[in-house]
PDB file of C-alpha atoms in Angstrom:
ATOM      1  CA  UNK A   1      44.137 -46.218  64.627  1.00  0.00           C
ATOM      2  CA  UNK A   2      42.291 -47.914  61.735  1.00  0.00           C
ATOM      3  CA  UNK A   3      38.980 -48.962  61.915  1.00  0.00           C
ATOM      4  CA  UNK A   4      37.054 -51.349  60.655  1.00  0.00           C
ATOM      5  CA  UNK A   5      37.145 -51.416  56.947  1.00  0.00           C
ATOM      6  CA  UNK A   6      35.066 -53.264  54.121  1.00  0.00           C
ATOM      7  CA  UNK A   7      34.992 -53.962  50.550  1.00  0.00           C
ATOM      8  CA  UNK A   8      33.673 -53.336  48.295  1.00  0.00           C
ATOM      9  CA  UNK A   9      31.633 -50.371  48.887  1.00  0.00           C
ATOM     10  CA  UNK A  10      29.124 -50.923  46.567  1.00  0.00           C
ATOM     11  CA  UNK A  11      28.589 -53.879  44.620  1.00  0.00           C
ATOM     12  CA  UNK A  12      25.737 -54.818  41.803  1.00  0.00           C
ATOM     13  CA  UNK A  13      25.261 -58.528  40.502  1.00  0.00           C
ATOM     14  CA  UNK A  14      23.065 -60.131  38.349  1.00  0.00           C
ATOM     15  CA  UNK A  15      20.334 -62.215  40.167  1.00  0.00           C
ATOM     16  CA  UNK A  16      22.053 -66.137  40.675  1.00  0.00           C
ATOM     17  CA  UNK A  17      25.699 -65.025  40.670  1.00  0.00           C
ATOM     18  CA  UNK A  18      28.080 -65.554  43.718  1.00  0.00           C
ATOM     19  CA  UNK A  19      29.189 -62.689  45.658  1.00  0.00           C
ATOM     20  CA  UNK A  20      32.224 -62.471  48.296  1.00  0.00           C
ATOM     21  CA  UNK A  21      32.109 -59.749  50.462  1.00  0.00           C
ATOM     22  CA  UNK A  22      35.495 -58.558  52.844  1.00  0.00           C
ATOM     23  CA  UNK A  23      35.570 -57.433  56.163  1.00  0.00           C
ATOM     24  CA  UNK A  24      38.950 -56.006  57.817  1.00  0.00           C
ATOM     25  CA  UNK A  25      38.601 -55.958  62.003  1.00  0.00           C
ATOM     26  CA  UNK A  26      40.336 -53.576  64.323  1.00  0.00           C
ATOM     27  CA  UNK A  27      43.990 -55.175  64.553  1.00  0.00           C
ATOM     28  CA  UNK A  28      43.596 -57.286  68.046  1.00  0.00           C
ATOM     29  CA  UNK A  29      40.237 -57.498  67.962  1.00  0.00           C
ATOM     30  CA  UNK A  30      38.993 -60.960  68.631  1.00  0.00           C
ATOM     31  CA  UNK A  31      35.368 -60.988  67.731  1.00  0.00           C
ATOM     32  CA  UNK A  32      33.577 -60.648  64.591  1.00  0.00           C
ATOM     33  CA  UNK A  33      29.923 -59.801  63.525  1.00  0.00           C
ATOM     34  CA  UNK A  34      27.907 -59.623  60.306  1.00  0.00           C
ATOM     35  CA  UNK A  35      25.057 -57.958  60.334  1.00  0.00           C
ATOM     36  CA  UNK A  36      22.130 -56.530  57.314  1.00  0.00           C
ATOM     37  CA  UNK A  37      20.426 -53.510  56.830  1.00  0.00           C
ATOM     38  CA  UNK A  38      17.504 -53.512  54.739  1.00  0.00           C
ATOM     39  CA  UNK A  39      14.296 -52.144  54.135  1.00  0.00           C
ATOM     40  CA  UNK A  40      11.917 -54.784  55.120  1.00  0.00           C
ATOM     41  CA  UNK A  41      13.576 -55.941  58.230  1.00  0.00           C
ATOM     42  CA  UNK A  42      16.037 -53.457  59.633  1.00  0.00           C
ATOM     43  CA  UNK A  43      19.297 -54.564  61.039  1.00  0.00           C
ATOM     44  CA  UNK A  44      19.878 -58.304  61.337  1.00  0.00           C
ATOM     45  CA  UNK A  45      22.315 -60.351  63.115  1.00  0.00           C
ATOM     46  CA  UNK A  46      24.220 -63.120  60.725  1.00  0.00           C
ATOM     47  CA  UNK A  47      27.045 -64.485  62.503  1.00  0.00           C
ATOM     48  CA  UNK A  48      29.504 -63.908  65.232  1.00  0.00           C
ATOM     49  CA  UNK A  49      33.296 -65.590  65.407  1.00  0.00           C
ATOM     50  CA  UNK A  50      35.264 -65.075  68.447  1.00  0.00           C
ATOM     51  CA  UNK A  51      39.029 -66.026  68.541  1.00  0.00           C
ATOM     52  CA  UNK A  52      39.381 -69.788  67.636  1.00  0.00           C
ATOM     53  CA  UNK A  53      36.061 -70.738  68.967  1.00  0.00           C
ATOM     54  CA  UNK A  54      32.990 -71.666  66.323  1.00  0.00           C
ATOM     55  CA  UNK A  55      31.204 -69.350  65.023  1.00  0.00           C
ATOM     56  CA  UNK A  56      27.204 -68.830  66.192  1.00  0.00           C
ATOM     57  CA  UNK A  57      25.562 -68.770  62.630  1.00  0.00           C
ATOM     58  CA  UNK A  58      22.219 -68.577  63.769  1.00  0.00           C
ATOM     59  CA  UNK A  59      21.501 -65.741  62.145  1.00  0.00           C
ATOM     60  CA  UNK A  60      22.484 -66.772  58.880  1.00  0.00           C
ATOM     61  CA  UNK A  61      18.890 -66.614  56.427  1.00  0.00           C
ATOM     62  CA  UNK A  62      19.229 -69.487  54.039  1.00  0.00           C
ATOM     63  CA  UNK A  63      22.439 -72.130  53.399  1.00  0.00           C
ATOM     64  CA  UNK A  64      23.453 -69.586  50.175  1.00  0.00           C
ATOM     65  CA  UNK A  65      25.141 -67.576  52.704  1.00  0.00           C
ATOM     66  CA  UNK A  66      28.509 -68.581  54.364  1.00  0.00           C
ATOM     67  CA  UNK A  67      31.506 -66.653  56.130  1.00  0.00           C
ATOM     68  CA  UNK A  68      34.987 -68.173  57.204  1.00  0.00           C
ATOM     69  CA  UNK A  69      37.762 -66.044  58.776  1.00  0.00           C
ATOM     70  CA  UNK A  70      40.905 -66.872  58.080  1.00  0.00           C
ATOM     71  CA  UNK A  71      43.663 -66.094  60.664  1.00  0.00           C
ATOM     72  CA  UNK A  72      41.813 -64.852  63.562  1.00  0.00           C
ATOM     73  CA  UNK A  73      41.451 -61.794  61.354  1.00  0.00           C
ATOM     74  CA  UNK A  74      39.995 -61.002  58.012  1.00  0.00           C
ATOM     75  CA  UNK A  75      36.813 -62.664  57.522  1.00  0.00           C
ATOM     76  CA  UNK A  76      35.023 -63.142  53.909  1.00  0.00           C
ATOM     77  CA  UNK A  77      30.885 -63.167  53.668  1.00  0.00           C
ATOM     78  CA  UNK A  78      29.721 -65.218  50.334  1.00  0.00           C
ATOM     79  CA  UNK A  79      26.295 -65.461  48.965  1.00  0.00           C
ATOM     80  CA  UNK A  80      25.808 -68.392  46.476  1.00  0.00           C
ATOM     81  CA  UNK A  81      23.530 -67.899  43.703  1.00  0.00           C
ATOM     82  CA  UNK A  82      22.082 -64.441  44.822  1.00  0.00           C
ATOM     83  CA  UNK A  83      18.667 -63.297  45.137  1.00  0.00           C
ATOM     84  CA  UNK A  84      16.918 -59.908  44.804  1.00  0.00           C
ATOM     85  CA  UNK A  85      15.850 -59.721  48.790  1.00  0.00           C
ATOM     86  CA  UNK A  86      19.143 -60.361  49.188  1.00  0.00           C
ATOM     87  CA  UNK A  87      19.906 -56.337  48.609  1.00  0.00           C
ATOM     88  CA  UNK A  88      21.175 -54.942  51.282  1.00  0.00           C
ATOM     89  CA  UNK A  89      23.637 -53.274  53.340  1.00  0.00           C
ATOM     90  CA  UNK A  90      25.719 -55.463  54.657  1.00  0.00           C
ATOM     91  CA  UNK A  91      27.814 -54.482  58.138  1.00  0.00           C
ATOM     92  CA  UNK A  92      30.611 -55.579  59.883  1.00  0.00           C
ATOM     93  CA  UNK A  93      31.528 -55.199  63.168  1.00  0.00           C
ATOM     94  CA  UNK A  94      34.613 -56.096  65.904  1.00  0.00           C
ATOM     95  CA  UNK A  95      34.937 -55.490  69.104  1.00  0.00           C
ATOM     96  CA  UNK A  96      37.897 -56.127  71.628  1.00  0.00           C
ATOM     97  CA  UNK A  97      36.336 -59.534  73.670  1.00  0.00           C
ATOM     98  CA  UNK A  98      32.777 -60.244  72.534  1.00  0.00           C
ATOM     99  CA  UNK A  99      32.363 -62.318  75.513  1.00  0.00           C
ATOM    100  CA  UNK A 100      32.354 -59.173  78.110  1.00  0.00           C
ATOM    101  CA  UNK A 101      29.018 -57.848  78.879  1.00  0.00           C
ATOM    102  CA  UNK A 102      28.289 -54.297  76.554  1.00  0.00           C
ATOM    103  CA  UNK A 103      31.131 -54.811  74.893  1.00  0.00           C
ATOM    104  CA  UNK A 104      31.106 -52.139  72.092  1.00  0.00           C
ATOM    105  CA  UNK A 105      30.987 -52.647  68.665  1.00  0.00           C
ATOM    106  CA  UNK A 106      33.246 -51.114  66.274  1.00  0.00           C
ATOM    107  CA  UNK A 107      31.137 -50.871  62.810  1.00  0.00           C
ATOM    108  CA  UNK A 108      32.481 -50.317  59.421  1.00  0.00           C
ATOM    109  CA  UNK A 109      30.981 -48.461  56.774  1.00  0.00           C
ATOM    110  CA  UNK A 110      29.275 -51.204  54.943  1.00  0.00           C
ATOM    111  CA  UNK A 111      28.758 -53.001  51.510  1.00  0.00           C
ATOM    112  CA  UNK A 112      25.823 -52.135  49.284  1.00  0.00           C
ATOM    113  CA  UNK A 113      24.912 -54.913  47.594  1.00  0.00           C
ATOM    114  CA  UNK A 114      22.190 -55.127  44.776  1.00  0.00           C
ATOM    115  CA  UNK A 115      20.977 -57.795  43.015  1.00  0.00           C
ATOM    116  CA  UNK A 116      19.061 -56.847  39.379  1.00  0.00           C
TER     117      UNK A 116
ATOM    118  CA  UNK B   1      12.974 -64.376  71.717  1.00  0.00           C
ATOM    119  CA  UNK B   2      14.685 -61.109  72.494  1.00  0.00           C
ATOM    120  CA  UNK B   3      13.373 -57.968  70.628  1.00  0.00           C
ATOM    121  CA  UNK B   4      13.596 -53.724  70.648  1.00  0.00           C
ATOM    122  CA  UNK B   5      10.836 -52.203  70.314  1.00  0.00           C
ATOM    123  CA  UNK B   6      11.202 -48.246  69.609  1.00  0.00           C
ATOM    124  CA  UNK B   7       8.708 -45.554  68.372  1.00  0.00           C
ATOM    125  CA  UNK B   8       8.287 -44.565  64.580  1.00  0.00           C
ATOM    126  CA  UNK B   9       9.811 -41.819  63.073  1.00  0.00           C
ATOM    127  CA  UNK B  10      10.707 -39.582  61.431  1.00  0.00           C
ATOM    128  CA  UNK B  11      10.527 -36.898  64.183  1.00  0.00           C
ATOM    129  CA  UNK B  12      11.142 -33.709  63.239  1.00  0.00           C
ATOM    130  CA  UNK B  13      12.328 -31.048  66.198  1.00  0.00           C
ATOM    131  CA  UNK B  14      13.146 -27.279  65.594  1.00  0.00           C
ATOM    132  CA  UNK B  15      16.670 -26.387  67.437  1.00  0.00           C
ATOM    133  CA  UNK B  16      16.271 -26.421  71.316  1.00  0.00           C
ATOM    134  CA  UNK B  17      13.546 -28.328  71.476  1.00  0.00           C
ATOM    135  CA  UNK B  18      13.693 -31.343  74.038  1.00  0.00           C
ATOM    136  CA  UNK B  19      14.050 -35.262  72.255  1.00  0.00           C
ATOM    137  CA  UNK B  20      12.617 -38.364  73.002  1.00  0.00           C
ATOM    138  CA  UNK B  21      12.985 -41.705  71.454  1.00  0.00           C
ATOM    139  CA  UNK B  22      10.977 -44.063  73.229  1.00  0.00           C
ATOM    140  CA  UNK B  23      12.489 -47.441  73.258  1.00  0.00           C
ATOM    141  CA  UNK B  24      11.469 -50.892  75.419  1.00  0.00           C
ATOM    142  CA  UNK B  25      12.887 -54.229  74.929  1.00  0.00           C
ATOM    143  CA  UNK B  26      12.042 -57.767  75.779  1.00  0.00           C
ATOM    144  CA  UNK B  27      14.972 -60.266  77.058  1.00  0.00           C
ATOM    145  CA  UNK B  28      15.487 -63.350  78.865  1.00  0.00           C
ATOM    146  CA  UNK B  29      18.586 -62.666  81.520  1.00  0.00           C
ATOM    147  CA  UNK B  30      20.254 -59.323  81.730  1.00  0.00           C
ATOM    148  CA  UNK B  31      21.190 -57.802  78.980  1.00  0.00           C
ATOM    149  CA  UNK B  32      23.206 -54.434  78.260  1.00  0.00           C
ATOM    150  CA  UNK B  33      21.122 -51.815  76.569  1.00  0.00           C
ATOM    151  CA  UNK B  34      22.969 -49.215  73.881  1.00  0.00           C
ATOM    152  CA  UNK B  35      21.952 -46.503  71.498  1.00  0.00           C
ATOM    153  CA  UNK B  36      23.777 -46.294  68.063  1.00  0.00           C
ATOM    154  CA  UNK B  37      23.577 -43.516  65.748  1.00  0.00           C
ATOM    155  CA  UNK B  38      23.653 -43.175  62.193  1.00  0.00           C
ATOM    156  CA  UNK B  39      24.991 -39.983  61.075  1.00  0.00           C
ATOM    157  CA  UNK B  40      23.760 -39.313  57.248  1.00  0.00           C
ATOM    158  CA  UNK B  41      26.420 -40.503  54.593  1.00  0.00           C
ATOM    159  CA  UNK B  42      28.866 -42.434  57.679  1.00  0.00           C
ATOM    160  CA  UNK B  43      28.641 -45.829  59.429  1.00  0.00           C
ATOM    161  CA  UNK B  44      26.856 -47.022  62.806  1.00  0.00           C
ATOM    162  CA  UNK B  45      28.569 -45.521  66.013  1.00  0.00           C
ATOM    163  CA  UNK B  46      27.908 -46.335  69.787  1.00  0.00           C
ATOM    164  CA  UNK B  47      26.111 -43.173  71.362  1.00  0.00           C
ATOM    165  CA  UNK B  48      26.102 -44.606  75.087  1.00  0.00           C
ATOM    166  CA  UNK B  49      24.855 -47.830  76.656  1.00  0.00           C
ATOM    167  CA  UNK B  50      24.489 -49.107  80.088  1.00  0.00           C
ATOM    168  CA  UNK B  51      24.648 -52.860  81.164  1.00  0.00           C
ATOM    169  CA  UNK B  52      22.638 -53.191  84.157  1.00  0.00           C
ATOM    170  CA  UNK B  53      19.741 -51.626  85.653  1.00  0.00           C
ATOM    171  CA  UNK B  54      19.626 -48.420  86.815  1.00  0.00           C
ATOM    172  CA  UNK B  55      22.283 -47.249  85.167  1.00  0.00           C
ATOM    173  CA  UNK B  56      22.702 -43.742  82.982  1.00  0.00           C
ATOM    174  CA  UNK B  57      24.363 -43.692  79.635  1.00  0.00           C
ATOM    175  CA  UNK B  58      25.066 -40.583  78.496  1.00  0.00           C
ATOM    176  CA  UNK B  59      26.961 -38.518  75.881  1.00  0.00           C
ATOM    177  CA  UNK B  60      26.888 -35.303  73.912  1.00  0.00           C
ATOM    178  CA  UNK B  61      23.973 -34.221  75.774  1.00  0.00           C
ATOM    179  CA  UNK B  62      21.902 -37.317  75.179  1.00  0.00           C
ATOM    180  CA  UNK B  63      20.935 -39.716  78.138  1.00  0.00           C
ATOM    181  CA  UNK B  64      19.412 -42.888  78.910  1.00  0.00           C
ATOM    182  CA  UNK B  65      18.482 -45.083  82.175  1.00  0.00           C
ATOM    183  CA  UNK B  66      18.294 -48.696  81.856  1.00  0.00           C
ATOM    184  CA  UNK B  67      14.654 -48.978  83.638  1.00  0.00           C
ATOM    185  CA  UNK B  68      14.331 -52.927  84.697  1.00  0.00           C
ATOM    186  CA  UNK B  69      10.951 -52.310  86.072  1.00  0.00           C
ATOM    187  CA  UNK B  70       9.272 -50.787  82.906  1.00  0.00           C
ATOM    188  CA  UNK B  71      12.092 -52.486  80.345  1.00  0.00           C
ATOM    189  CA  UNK B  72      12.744 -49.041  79.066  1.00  0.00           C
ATOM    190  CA  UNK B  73      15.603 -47.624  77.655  1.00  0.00           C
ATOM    191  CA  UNK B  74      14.339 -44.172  76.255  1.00  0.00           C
ATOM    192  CA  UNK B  75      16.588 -41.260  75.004  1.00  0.00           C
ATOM    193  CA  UNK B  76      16.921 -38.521  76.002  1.00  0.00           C
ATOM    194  CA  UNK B  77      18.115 -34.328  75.061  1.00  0.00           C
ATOM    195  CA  UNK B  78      17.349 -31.285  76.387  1.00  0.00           C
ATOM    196  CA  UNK B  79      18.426 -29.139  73.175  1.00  0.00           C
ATOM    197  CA  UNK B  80      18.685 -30.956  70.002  1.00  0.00           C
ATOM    198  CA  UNK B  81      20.964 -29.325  67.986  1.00  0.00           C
ATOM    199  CA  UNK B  82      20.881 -29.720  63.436  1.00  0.00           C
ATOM    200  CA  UNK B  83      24.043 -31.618  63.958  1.00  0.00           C
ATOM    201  CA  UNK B  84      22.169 -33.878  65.896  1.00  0.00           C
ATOM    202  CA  UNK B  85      20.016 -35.299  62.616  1.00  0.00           C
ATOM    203  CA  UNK B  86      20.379 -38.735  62.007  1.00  0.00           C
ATOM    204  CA  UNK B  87      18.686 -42.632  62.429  1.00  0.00           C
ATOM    205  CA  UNK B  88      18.465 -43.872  66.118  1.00  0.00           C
ATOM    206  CA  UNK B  89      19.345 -47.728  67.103  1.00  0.00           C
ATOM    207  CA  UNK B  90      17.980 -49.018  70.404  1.00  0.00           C
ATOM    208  CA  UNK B  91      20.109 -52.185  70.898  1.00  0.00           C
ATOM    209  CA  UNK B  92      20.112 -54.954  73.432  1.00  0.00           C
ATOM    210  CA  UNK B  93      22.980 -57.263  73.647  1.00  0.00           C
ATOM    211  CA  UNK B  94      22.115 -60.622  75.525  1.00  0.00           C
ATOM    212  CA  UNK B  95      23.292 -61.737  78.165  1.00  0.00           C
ATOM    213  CA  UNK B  96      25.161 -65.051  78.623  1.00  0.00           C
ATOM    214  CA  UNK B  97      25.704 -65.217  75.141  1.00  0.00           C
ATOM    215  CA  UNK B  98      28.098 -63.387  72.119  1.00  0.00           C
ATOM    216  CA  UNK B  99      26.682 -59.644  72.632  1.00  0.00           C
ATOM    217  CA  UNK B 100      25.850 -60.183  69.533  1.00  0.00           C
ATOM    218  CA  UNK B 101      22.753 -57.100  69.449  1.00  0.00           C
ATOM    219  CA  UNK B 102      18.997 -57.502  68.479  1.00  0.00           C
ATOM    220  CA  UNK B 103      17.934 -54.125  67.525  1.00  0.00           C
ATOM    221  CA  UNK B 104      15.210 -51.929  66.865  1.00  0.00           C
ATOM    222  CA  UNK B 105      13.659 -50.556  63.608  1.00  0.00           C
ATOM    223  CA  UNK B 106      15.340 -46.771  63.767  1.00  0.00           C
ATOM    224  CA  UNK B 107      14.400 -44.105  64.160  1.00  0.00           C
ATOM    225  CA  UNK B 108      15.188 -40.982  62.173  1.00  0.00           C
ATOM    226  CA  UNK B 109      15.081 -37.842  63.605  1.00  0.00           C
ATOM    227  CA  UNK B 110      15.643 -34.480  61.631  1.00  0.00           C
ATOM    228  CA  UNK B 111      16.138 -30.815  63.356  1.00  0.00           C
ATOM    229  CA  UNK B 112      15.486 -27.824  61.831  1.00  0.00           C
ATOM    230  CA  UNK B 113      17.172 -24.664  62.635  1.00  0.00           C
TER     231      UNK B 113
END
């Protein structure tokens, strides 16, 4: 079946626009991760949703970035008025219960983001 | 809180040759242990994991044990293959919580025929 899929691929914005990124789960998946790649500080946990419940958004760096998903589904990432160490790679991820212990984690192939 | 520790790379094998990554973690709780791999040019994939101590992952020819005593989780091949080149995730996912993972810095290993 599909996996998971993101858009866009790459994207390039000018330092203090807003950017949306898209993340498509595995159909009847019920949990949902963000998660950066960059340079400086590897791969970073943002936030999880699972099912109905509210999200943990610990990991989320500053109040410019927010998610929602809509539906139990799709879920959108937006960063408000982007910075440069905001470049990155960001990843999504699903997986069928994210409450079962070593649940795996379906990644998709990832937005590049750069801010100029 | 929870981290991955795992050794720097790049390493660089020649065909055959045996692999280790070295990775140790620390965690509150029990958590599952996993290695991801990044192939070059494709997204993260799960290698193997285990979720309690003692236990083996293993696939493709790589292993790992989940050692509580040492908090290791070190990989493992006999005869690393060119195919095999790519970056290395040690992951933990804790326990009690959303799996959501903590994991290590990478490491990238290229093999040379």
């Amino acid at each position: 079946g599909a996996g998971v899929s993101q858009s866009p691929s790459n994207k390039v914005t000018e330092k203090g626009k807003d950017v949306e990124l898209r993340c498509d789960p595995i159909s009847g998946h019920t949990a949902l991760y963000w998660y950066r790649q960059s340079l400086g500080q590897g791969l970073e946990f943002l936030i999880y949703f699972q099912g109905n419940s509210a999200p943990d958004k610990s990991g989320l760096p500053s109040d410019r970035f927010s998610a929602e998903r809509t539906g139990g589904s799709v879920s959108t990432l937006t960063i408000q008025r982007t910075q440069q160490e905001d470049s990155a790679v960001y990843l999504c991820a699903s997986s069928y219960d994210g409450s079962g212990q070593g649940t795996e984690q379906y990644f998709g192939p990832g937005t590049r983001l750069t801010v100029t | 809180g929870d981290s991955v520790t795992q050794m720097e790379g790049p390493v660089t094998l020649s065909e055959e040759a045996f692999l280790t990554i070295n990775c140790t973690y620390t965690a509150t709780g029990y958590p599952s242990l996993f290695w991801y791999v990044q192939y070059p040019g494709e997204g993260l994939q799960l290698l193997l994991k285990a979720t309690k101590a003692d236990d083996k992952g293993s696939n493709k020819g790589f292993e790992a044990t989940y050692r509580k005593e040492t908090t290791s989780f070190h990989l493992e091949k006999g005869s690393v293959q060119v195919s095999d080149s790519a970056v290395y995730f040690c992951a933990l996912g804790e326990s009690g919580g959303y799996n959501k993972l903590i994991f290590g810095a990478g490491t990238r290993l290229a093999v040379h025929p």
